[in-house]
Short mmCIF file of C-alpha atoms in Angstrom, two decimals:
data_model
loop_
_atom_site.label_atom_id
_atom_site.label_comp_id
_atom_site.label_asym_id
_atom_site.label_seq_id
_atom_site.Cartn_x
_atom_site.Cartn_y
_atom_site.Cartn_z
CA MET A 1 123.39 52.26 25.03
CA LYS A 2 123.42 49.28 22.67
CA ASP A 3 120.09 50.38 21.14
CA ASN A 4 121.55 53.79 20.38
CA PHE A 5 124.42 52.24 18.41
CA ARG A 6 121.88 50.49 16.20
CA LYS A 7 120.54 53.92 15.26
CA ILE A 8 123.95 54.81 13.82
CA VAL A 9 123.22 52.87 10.65
CA TYR A 10 121.04 55.64 9.34
CA MET A 11 122.09 58.62 11.40
CA LEU A 12 125.88 59.12 11.11
CA VAL A 13 126.37 62.13 8.86
CA SER A 14 129.14 64.52 7.86
CA VAL A 15 128.41 66.97 10.68
CA PHE A 16 130.29 64.71 13.11
CA ALA A 17 133.66 65.75 14.51
CA PHE A 18 135.79 64.63 11.59
CA LEU A 19 135.87 62.23 8.64
CA PHE A 20 138.59 59.89 7.49
CA ALA A 21 138.71 58.11 4.12
CA ALA A 22 140.78 54.97 3.68
CA SER A 23 143.66 55.72 1.37
CA GLY A 24 143.91 53.94 -1.93
CA VAL A 25 141.53 51.68 -3.75
CA VAL A 26 140.91 48.17 -2.47
CA TYR A 27 140.07 45.47 -5.04
CA ALA A 28 141.05 42.25 -3.32
CA GLU A 29 138.63 40.01 -1.38
CA THR A 30 140.24 40.99 1.97
CA LYS A 31 141.98 44.28 2.67
CA GLU A 32 143.30 45.89 5.81
CA GLY A 33 143.92 49.54 6.57
CA THR A 34 144.54 51.79 9.55
CA ILE A 35 143.04 55.02 10.91
CA ASN A 36 144.89 57.21 13.38
CA ILE A 37 142.54 59.00 15.82
CA GLY A 38 144.34 61.86 17.51
CA GLU A 39 142.17 62.22 20.63
CA GLY A 40 139.80 60.02 22.59
CA TYR A 41 135.98 60.31 22.60
CA GLN A 42 133.17 58.92 24.73
CA THR A 43 131.32 57.33 21.80
CA GLY A 44 131.94 57.09 18.08
CA ALA A 45 131.13 55.12 14.97
CA PHE A 46 132.81 53.84 11.80
CA ILE A 47 130.98 53.78 8.49
CA ILE A 48 132.47 51.54 5.78
CA THR A 49 131.06 51.69 2.26
CA TRP A 50 132.02 50.03 -1.04
CA ASP A 51 131.13 50.62 -4.66
CA ASN A 52 129.23 47.37 -5.29
CA GLU A 53 126.00 48.00 -3.40
CA GLU A 54 124.54 44.62 -4.36
CA VAL A 55 126.84 42.55 -2.15
CA LYS A 56 127.46 42.30 1.56
CA GLY A 57 130.85 42.61 3.19
CA THR A 58 132.36 41.47 6.50
CA VAL A 59 134.01 44.10 8.69
CA THR A 60 136.38 43.76 11.65
CA ILE A 61 137.74 46.76 13.55
CA THR A 62 140.44 46.47 16.23
CA ALA A 63 140.95 49.25 18.80
CA PRO A 64 144.41 50.39 19.96
CA ASP A 65 143.90 48.42 23.19
CA GLY A 66 143.14 45.21 21.23
CA THR A 67 139.34 45.27 21.59
CA VAL A 68 137.77 43.66 18.50
CA TYR A 69 134.45 44.78 17.02
CA SER A 70 132.73 42.43 14.54
CA ALA A 71 129.29 41.01 13.79
CA LYS A 72 130.33 37.75 15.43
CA LYS A 73 131.97 39.16 18.58
CA THR A 74 129.90 42.31 19.17
CA PRO A 75 126.62 41.91 17.24
CA ASP A 76 124.92 44.71 19.21
CA TYR A 77 127.43 47.24 17.86
CA VAL A 78 127.93 46.01 14.27
CA SER A 79 125.54 46.12 11.34
CA GLU A 80 126.49 44.67 7.94
CA ASP A 81 124.29 45.34 4.94
CA PHE A 82 124.42 45.56 1.15
CA GLY A 83 126.97 48.21 0.13
CA MET A 84 127.83 49.30 3.66
CA ALA A 85 128.59 48.38 7.27
CA THR A 86 128.53 50.40 10.49
CA VAL A 87 130.38 49.81 13.73
CA GLY A 88 129.47 51.64 16.92
CA VAL A 89 132.17 52.05 19.57
CA PRO A 90 131.10 52.82 23.17
CA LYS A 91 134.53 54.20 24.06
CA VAL A 92 137.01 55.60 21.51
CA PRO A 93 140.62 55.82 22.75
CA ALA A 94 143.19 57.79 20.77
CA GLY A 95 145.64 55.84 18.64
CA GLU A 96 145.81 53.62 15.62
CA TRP A 97 142.68 51.62 14.69
CA LYS A 98 142.87 48.64 12.33
CA VAL A 99 140.11 48.10 9.78
CA LYS A 100 139.68 44.81 7.86
CA VAL A 101 137.07 44.39 5.12
CA SER A 102 136.27 41.08 3.40
CA GLY A 103 134.01 40.36 0.48
CA VAL A 104 133.79 39.42 -3.20
CA ASN A 105 133.87 42.14 -5.86
CA LEU A 106 133.32 44.93 -3.37
CA GLY A 107 135.05 47.57 -5.46
CA THR A 108 136.52 50.69 -3.90
CA ILE A 109 136.20 50.76 -0.09
CA HIS A 110 135.80 53.97 1.94
CA VAL A 111 136.12 54.23 5.72
CA GLU A 112 134.77 57.15 7.76
CA PHE A 113 134.76 57.82 11.47
CA GLY A 114 132.53 60.16 13.43
CA ARG A 115 132.14 61.19 17.02
CA LEU A 116 128.66 60.70 18.58
CA PRO A 117 127.22 63.22 20.99
CA GLY A 118 126.73 60.64 23.78
CA ALA A 119 124.34 57.73 24.06
CA MET A 120 121.79 59.79 26.01
CA ASN A 121 120.81 56.92 28.27
CA ILE A 122 117.41 57.56 29.86
CA ASP A 123 117.89 56.22 33.36
CA SER A 124 114.44 57.22 34.64
CA PHE A 125 111.38 59.03 33.33
CA THR A 126 108.16 59.58 35.30
CA VAL A 127 105.16 61.87 35.00
CA ALA A 128 102.83 63.10 37.71
CA ALA A 129 99.90 65.38 37.02
CA ALA A 130 97.36 67.44 38.92
CA GLY A 131 94.53 69.18 37.14
CA ALA A 132 95.68 70.57 33.81
CA LYS A 133 99.33 70.64 34.87
CA GLY A 134 101.86 67.83 34.89
CA THR A 135 105.42 67.35 36.09
CA ALA A 136 107.94 65.15 34.29
CA SER A 137 111.04 63.94 36.12
CA LEU A 138 113.94 62.99 33.86
CA SER A 139 117.36 61.50 34.58
CA VAL A 140 119.80 61.02 31.68
CA SER A 141 123.41 59.83 31.57
CA ASP A 142 126.12 59.94 28.86
CA SER A 143 124.62 63.03 27.29
CA GLU A 144 125.68 66.37 25.91
CA PRO A 145 125.04 69.28 28.28
CA GLU A 146 122.09 70.44 26.19
CA VAL A 147 119.78 68.43 23.94
CA GLN A 148 116.33 68.77 22.42
CA ILE A 149 113.73 67.44 24.91
CA GLU A 150 110.19 66.51 23.77
CA ILE A 151 107.49 64.80 25.83
CA PHE A 152 104.41 63.15 24.30
CA ALA A 153 101.14 61.66 25.55
CA ASP A 154 100.26 58.37 23.81
CA THR A 155 97.25 56.04 24.10
CA ASP A 156 99.45 52.94 24.29
CA THR A 157 103.08 51.89 24.71
CA THR A 158 103.82 51.18 21.05
CA GLY A 159 104.57 53.28 18.01
CA PHE A 160 105.76 56.50 19.69
CA ASP A 161 102.90 58.26 17.90
CA GLY A 162 101.43 60.40 20.68
CA GLU A 163 100.58 64.08 21.01
CA ARG A 164 103.37 66.45 22.05
CA VAL A 165 102.81 68.24 25.37
CA PHE A 166 106.32 69.65 25.98
CA SER A 167 109.32 70.81 23.94
CA GLN A 168 112.51 72.48 25.13
CA TYR A 169 116.22 72.68 24.29
CA GLY A 170 118.38 72.42 27.37
CA ALA A 171 119.82 70.19 30.06
CA PRO A 172 118.06 66.80 30.05
CA ASN A 173 118.12 66.21 33.82
CA GLY A 174 115.57 67.59 36.26
CA LYS A 175 111.86 68.37 36.40
CA PHE A 176 109.78 69.86 33.61
CA GLU A 177 106.32 71.42 33.80
CA LEU A 178 103.79 70.01 31.29
CA ASP A 179 100.76 71.81 29.94
CA LEU A 180 98.00 69.18 29.59
CA SER A 181 95.13 71.58 28.95
CA GLY A 182 94.95 70.56 25.29
CA LEU A 183 94.46 66.88 26.12
CA PRO A 184 91.00 65.34 26.37
CA SER A 185 90.36 63.14 29.38
CA GLY A 186 91.92 59.74 28.83
CA GLU A 187 94.38 57.05 29.84
CA TYR A 188 97.84 58.08 28.67
CA HIS A 189 101.36 56.70 28.43
CA PHE A 190 103.88 59.55 28.41
CA TYR A 191 107.20 59.16 26.60
CA VAL A 192 110.26 61.38 26.16
CA VAL A 193 112.37 61.87 23.02
CA LEU A 194 115.92 63.28 23.23
CA THR A 195 117.71 64.39 20.05
CA LYS A 196 121.18 65.80 19.37
CA ASP A 197 122.98 66.16 16.04
CA GLY A 198 120.97 63.47 14.31
CA THR A 199 121.07 60.95 17.18
CA TRP A 200 118.06 60.25 19.32
CA SER A 201 116.93 58.34 22.40
CA ARG A 202 113.36 57.74 23.54
CA GLU A 203 111.49 55.84 26.23
CA TYR A 204 108.00 55.39 27.67
CA ALA A 205 107.30 56.04 31.33
CA SER A 206 106.82 52.78 33.22
CA GLU A 207 103.39 53.70 34.59
CA PRO A 208 100.28 54.95 32.75
CA TYR A 209 98.50 58.09 33.85
CA SER A 210 94.73 58.61 34.08
CA TYR A 211 94.10 62.22 33.11
CA HIS A 212 90.78 63.90 33.81
CA SER A 213 90.53 67.35 32.33
CA PRO A 214 89.06 69.97 34.69
CA THR A 215 87.15 71.50 31.75
CA ALA A 216 85.58 68.24 30.54
CA ASP A 217 81.84 67.73 30.15
CA LYS A 218 80.05 65.75 32.86
CA LYS A 219 80.25 61.97 32.86
CA ILE A 220 77.76 59.67 31.15
CA ALA A 221 76.33 57.26 33.71
CA ALA A 222 77.28 53.72 32.69
CA VAL A 223 77.47 50.16 34.02
CA GLY A 224 79.31 47.15 32.69
CA GLY A 225 81.20 43.96 33.42
CA ASN A 226 81.33 40.34 32.33
CA TYR A 227 78.43 39.39 30.06
CA ASN A 228 77.95 35.77 28.99
CA GLY A 229 81.73 35.29 28.92
CA GLY A 230 82.44 38.53 27.06
CA TYR A 231 82.22 42.10 28.29
CA TYR A 232 79.60 44.81 27.95
CA LEU A 233 78.97 48.47 28.65
CA ARG A 234 75.51 50.04 29.02
CA TRP A 235 74.72 53.71 29.53
CA GLU A 236 71.82 56.12 29.67
CA PHE A 237 70.74 57.17 26.21
CA ASP A 238 70.03 60.86 25.75
CA PRO A 239 67.60 61.37 22.83
CA ASP A 240 68.34 65.10 22.80
CA ASN A 241 72.08 64.57 22.38
CA SER A 242 73.33 65.57 18.91
CA ARG A 243 76.70 63.85 19.38
CA ASN A 244 77.41 60.17 18.88
CA TYR A 245 78.85 58.05 21.65
CA LEU A 246 82.43 56.82 21.81
CA VAL A 247 83.31 53.58 23.61
CA ARG A 248 86.96 52.99 24.49
CA VAL A 249 88.47 49.78 25.82
CA TRP A 250 91.87 49.38 27.52
CA ASP A 251 93.78 46.23 28.43
CA GLU A 252 95.28 45.51 31.85
CA ASP A 253 98.32 47.67 31.04
CA MET A 254 95.98 50.51 30.06
CA ASN A 255 96.81 50.30 26.37
CA LEU A 256 93.90 51.41 24.21
CA VAL A 257 92.80 48.28 22.33
CA ALA A 258 89.41 49.33 20.94
CA SER A 259 87.62 52.55 20.08
CA GLU A 260 84.17 52.49 18.50
CA GLU A 261 81.75 55.27 17.69
CA LEU A 262 78.06 54.43 18.15
CA ASN A 263 74.95 56.31 17.09
CA ASP A 264 71.48 55.91 18.62
CA GLU A 265 72.71 53.06 20.81
CA ASN A 266 73.31 52.59 24.52
CA PHE A 267 74.89 49.12 24.60
CA TYR A 268 78.32 47.80 23.63
CA TYR A 269 79.51 44.17 23.65
CA ASN A 270 82.76 42.45 22.71
CA ASP A 271 84.61 39.20 23.36
CA PHE A 272 87.76 38.89 25.41
CA ASP A 273 90.91 38.14 23.45
CA THR A 274 92.62 34.88 24.34
CA ASP A 275 95.40 36.73 26.19
CA GLN A 276 93.07 39.11 28.06
CA ASN A 277 92.02 38.56 31.67
CA LYS A 278 90.58 42.02 32.27
CA VAL A 279 89.59 45.07 30.30
CA TYR A 280 88.61 48.58 31.32
CA MET A 281 85.87 50.48 29.51
CA ALA A 282 84.51 54.00 29.30
CA VAL A 283 81.89 55.83 27.26
CA THR A 284 82.10 59.50 26.27
CA TYR A 285 80.72 61.67 23.54
CA SER A 286 82.39 61.09 20.19
CA TYR A 287 83.83 64.58 19.98
CA GLY A 288 84.63 67.26 22.48
CA ASN A 289 86.05 66.66 25.92
CA CYS A 290 84.00 64.42 28.18
CA ASP A 291 84.90 62.95 31.55
CA TYR A 292 84.22 59.28 32.39
CA ASP A 293 84.54 56.49 34.93
CA LEU A 294 86.60 53.39 34.19
CA ILE A 295 84.50 50.22 34.37
CA GLU A 296 86.26 46.90 34.86
CA ALA A 297 85.29 43.60 33.25
CA ASP A 298 86.91 40.42 34.57
CA LYS A 299 87.09 37.40 32.28
CA THR A 300 86.83 35.01 35.22
CA ALA A 301 83.87 36.74 36.88
CA GLY A 302 80.35 35.39 36.53
CA VAL A 303 76.85 35.62 37.93
CA ASP A 304 76.17 33.27 40.86
CA GLY A 305 72.70 32.23 39.79
CA ASN A 306 70.69 29.92 37.55
CA VAL A 307 67.40 29.72 35.67
CA ILE A 308 65.67 26.41 34.87
CA PHE A 309 62.71 26.32 32.47
CA ASP A 310 59.95 23.73 32.99
CA ILE A 311 59.68 22.90 29.27
CA ASP A 312 62.56 21.15 27.52
CA ASP A 313 61.02 21.07 24.06
CA SER A 314 61.10 23.96 21.64
CA LEU A 315 57.40 23.60 20.74
CA THR A 316 54.33 23.61 22.96
CA ASN A 317 50.58 24.12 22.89
CA ARG A 318 50.56 25.36 26.48
CA GLY A 319 50.10 29.10 26.67
CA PHE A 320 52.80 29.78 29.25
CA ILE A 321 56.24 28.74 30.47
CA GLU A 322 57.54 28.73 34.02
CA ALA A 323 61.11 29.41 35.15
CA GLU A 324 62.69 28.61 38.49
CA VAL A 325 65.22 31.36 39.33
CA THR A 326 67.88 30.85 42.01
CA PHE A 327 70.84 33.05 42.97
CA ASN A 328 73.09 34.16 45.83
CA GLY A 329 73.69 37.72 46.93
CA ASN A 330 72.05 40.84 45.56
CA MET A 331 70.70 40.34 42.07
CA GLN A 332 68.52 42.21 39.61
CA LEU A 333 66.23 40.02 37.49
CA ILE A 334 64.65 41.21 34.25
CA CYS A 335 62.63 39.00 31.92
CA TYR A 336 62.17 39.88 28.26
CA LEU A 337 59.68 38.27 25.88
CA ASN A 338 60.68 38.93 22.28
CA GLY A 339 62.62 41.97 23.48
CA GLU A 340 59.78 43.40 25.56
CA ASN A 341 60.30 43.83 29.29
CA LYS A 342 57.81 41.58 31.08
CA LEU A 343 58.99 41.67 34.69
CA GLU A 344 61.63 43.08 37.03
CA GLU A 345 62.41 41.46 40.35
CA SER A 346 65.17 41.30 42.94
CA LYS A 347 64.31 37.98 44.56
CA ALA A 348 64.51 34.33 43.59
CA GLY A 349 61.39 32.30 42.86
CA THR A 350 59.28 30.67 40.17
CA TYR A 351 57.96 33.00 37.49
CA ARG A 352 55.33 32.39 34.79
CA ILE A 353 55.57 34.06 31.41
CA GLU A 354 52.57 34.03 29.09
CA LEU A 355 53.55 33.07 25.55
CA VAL A 356 52.26 34.46 22.27
CA GLU A 357 51.21 32.42 19.29
CA GLY A 358 54.23 31.64 17.12
CA SER A 359 57.89 32.18 18.02
CA ASN A 360 58.89 33.22 21.54
CA ASN A 361 62.30 34.34 22.80
CA VAL A 362 62.19 34.20 26.59
CA THR A 363 65.28 35.79 28.19
CA PHE A 364 65.92 35.98 31.91
CA GLU A 365 68.71 38.49 32.56
CA LEU A 366 70.53 38.32 35.91
CA THR A 367 72.80 41.20 36.96
CA ASP A 368 74.81 41.15 40.20
CA ASP A 369 75.87 44.15 42.27
CA LYS A 370 79.27 44.25 40.50
CA GLY A 371 77.67 44.74 37.10
CA ASN A 372 78.30 41.20 35.83
CA MET A 373 75.42 39.94 33.74
CA GLN A 374 74.23 36.64 32.30
CA ASP A 375 71.34 35.70 30.04
CA PHE A 376 69.30 32.52 30.30
CA VAL A 377 67.44 32.11 27.02
CA LYS A 378 64.64 29.82 25.93
CA GLU A 379 63.53 29.72 22.31
CA ILE A 380 60.06 28.18 22.13
CA SER A 381 57.13 28.28 19.72
CA LEU A 382 53.49 28.27 20.80
CA ASP A 383 51.06 26.43 18.53
CA THR A 384 47.47 26.14 19.74
CA TYR A 385 45.83 25.45 16.37
CA PRO A 386 44.70 21.86 15.68
CA PRO A 387 46.12 20.25 12.56
CA GLN A 388 44.16 20.11 9.36
CA LEU A 389 42.18 16.89 8.89
CA SER A 390 40.03 16.23 5.86
CA ILE A 391 37.99 13.03 5.24
CA SER A 392 37.38 12.24 1.60
CA ASN A 393 34.01 10.46 2.11
CA ASP A 394 31.90 10.85 5.19
CA ILE A 395 31.23 7.30 6.34
CA ASN A 396 29.15 8.21 9.39
CA GLY A 397 25.84 6.28 9.34
CA THR A 398 27.00 3.80 6.74
CA VAL A 399 25.39 0.32 6.83
CA THR A 400 27.32 -2.38 5.05
CA PRO A 401 27.34 -6.16 4.89
CA ASP A 402 31.13 -6.12 4.45
CA ASP A 403 33.60 -6.92 7.22
CA HIS A 404 35.63 -3.77 6.50
CA ILE A 405 35.39 -0.20 5.31
CA TYR A 406 37.94 2.21 3.78
CA VAL A 407 38.72 5.51 5.50
CA SER A 408 40.66 8.01 3.35
CA GLY A 409 41.62 11.64 3.53
CA TYR A 410 44.40 14.20 4.15
CA THR A 411 46.18 15.78 7.14
CA GLU A 412 48.85 18.45 7.50
CA THR A 413 52.54 17.69 7.06
CA GLY A 414 54.23 16.48 10.23
CA ALA A 415 51.05 15.29 11.93
CA VAL A 416 50.69 11.74 13.28
CA LEU A 417 47.48 9.97 12.24
CA THR A 418 45.76 7.12 14.10
CA ILE A 419 42.51 5.27 13.35
CA ASN A 420 41.04 3.54 16.37
CA GLY A 421 44.46 3.86 18.07
CA GLU A 422 46.39 2.29 15.21
CA LYS A 423 49.05 4.47 13.60
CA VAL A 424 48.45 4.99 9.90
CA GLU A 425 51.26 5.60 7.45
CA LEU A 426 50.88 8.69 5.30
CA GLU A 427 51.96 9.22 1.74
CA ASN A 428 52.51 12.92 1.03
CA SER A 429 50.08 13.57 3.90
CA PHE A 430 47.33 11.42 2.30
CA PHE A 431 45.94 8.19 3.77
CA ASN A 432 43.64 5.35 2.73
CA HIS A 433 43.08 2.87 5.53
CA LYS A 434 41.10 -0.40 5.58
CA ALA A 435 39.25 -0.56 8.90
CA GLY A 436 37.82 -3.88 10.04
CA LEU A 437 34.12 -4.19 11.08
CA THR A 438 32.24 -6.51 13.38
CA ASP A 439 28.52 -7.33 13.31
CA GLY A 440 26.43 -4.48 14.52
CA LYS A 441 27.52 -0.93 15.16
CA ASN A 442 31.19 0.07 14.86
CA GLU A 443 32.78 3.34 15.98
CA ILE A 444 35.56 4.71 13.77
CA VAL A 445 37.79 7.40 15.41
CA VAL A 446 40.37 9.23 13.29
CA VAL A 447 42.90 11.41 15.22
CA ALA A 448 45.50 13.76 13.71
CA ARG A 449 48.04 15.02 16.29
CA ASP A 450 50.67 17.70 15.50
CA LYS A 451 54.11 18.14 17.15
CA ALA A 452 52.74 20.66 19.65
CA GLY A 453 50.17 18.12 20.90
CA ASN A 454 47.10 19.67 19.25
CA GLU A 455 44.50 17.19 17.93
CA SER A 456 41.81 17.08 15.25
CA ARG A 457 39.22 14.25 15.44
CA TYR A 458 36.69 12.62 13.19
CA LYS A 459 34.14 10.10 14.49
CA ALA A 460 31.87 7.88 12.48
CA SER A 461 29.37 5.14 13.33
CA VAL A 462 29.26 2.28 10.82
CA GLU A 463 26.87 -0.71 11.03
CA ARG A 464 27.63 -4.10 9.61
CA ASN A 465 24.30 -5.81 8.58
CA ASP A 466 24.11 -8.95 6.28
CA VAL A 467 20.77 -8.15 4.45
CA LYS A 468 21.09 -10.83 1.71
CA GLU A 469 21.50 -13.68 4.21
CA LYS A 470 18.37 -12.60 6.12
CA LYS A 471 16.33 -12.48 2.89
CA GLU A 472 17.36 -16.02 2.03
CA ASN A 473 16.39 -17.30 5.49
CA ARG A 474 13.03 -15.52 5.29
CA GLY A 475 12.30 -17.27 1.96
CA TRP A 476 12.92 -20.68 3.40
CA LEU A 477 10.70 -19.83 6.39
CA ILE A 478 7.83 -18.78 4.13
CA ALA A 479 8.27 -21.85 2.00
CA GLY A 480 8.21 -24.04 5.10
CA ILE A 481 5.09 -22.41 6.42
CA ALA A 482 3.39 -22.74 3.06
CA GLY A 483 4.35 -26.40 2.86
CA GLY A 484 2.99 -26.99 6.35
CA VAL A 485 -0.29 -25.33 5.47
CA LEU A 486 -0.61 -27.42 2.35
CA LEU A 487 0.18 -30.56 4.33
CA LEU A 488 -2.50 -29.76 6.90
CA LEU A 489 -4.97 -28.98 4.14
CA TYR A 490 -4.18 -32.33 2.47
CA ILE A 491 -4.69 -34.22 5.72
CA PHE A 492 -8.00 -32.46 6.32
CA MET A 493 -9.27 -33.24 2.84
CA PHE A 494 -8.15 -36.90 3.17
CA ILE A 495 -10.01 -37.44 6.44
CA ARG A 496 -13.13 -35.83 5.07
CA ALA A 497 -13.11 -38.07 2.03
CA LYS A 498 -12.89 -41.18 4.25
CA ARG A 499 -15.95 -40.20 6.16
CA ARG A 500 -17.97 -39.85 3.00
CA ASP A 501 -17.01 -43.34 1.94
CA LYS A 502 -18.37 -44.83 5.20
CA LYS A 503 -21.73 -43.26 4.73
#
């Protein structure tokens, strides 16, 4: 009843039982007047207006029995605004009513009274339906014997913006037959609107109704549920269908919260709102009348399974990856490689997926028997090509007297370079390394290793040989031999000369 009095602000008009204007002109800040109402009424309202519409006034009305109506005492029945105030009275006894108006520079004040045609309290409103017919049960109190009755089917419980399915002028209590044949299949909230002489009352039925038209097209087969913490819906795509698909989502109270038209698709995904624990989904054709099944998605539901990949890194030179799949209950396993279906199984185990050169998206999709689904994804790149390695000067076969040799060249960015096991710093991928040598043959091994583990190698054999030192030693040896020969020759000549002297 209180809500109906708030409607008075905009709905009290001159067609009410009678009008009364306060006599005289009131200029003071506070003025009092009286209105004599000759007979009692169930409900009524006072409208007080003043000339200065830019200021607010304060209104107090006292009934013959002493009941006081004001914004402070009865805020549900009093509305004070710029240029006017309204006071709703739930019971109007006959007698003298006192009216007091306060304000600054209000100007001339006018007071009017009107009888209301009852509050039209909707005590109960329910709808039951079977096939294309429905039955509304309505119970109303404090109402005129006959009022305008309208019943609407809405997609939610807000806005009172549904489609009318019934209209009749008559007694508001009883049962009313509804024609639902014009409604497409859907989840509906019915509401009733009662109107009489400019006053109205309206209310939604407490329970939603799931209506399935007997003339609707056949259902589109679909599955759905929780998907990676959100919710999804998947259906069979018909390439011969000329109509787009329409996905609808309802909350737990069956209010329509999402409606999206999709073309050339058979998958829908969305995230739960923070205040949502469940949603219900359906897919139909985007126009026409199509039946459907409601599919539930629970925010707390999840797949009881796990997938563990045997490679932690995101880069490898091994041509495959293995995944250990475990789960409880009935489960459908599908593995996709870069979107291509590679295997379908219904049992746990270890599965090997061959990789392709370059980027790989490996997705193991687990779906339980309730439609809940979870993806286990591995992004990994396969690189089987060895890194570039270029040696500036080929030193293989070099013979040198020096105790070192320089190895220089270039390798690809990101590679790690070692020479004989020693890491070599690169400068813009170039290197120039001084490698030590020992006497004799030396093996020089240059290795470039990329992040995937691929290697490029260069081997060289370098001999350290001190040629100058050997030449010097050979000279002394020759000189020594020559000296020895000369000495022997001298001794021989000396002995021979002595023998001649004796003769």
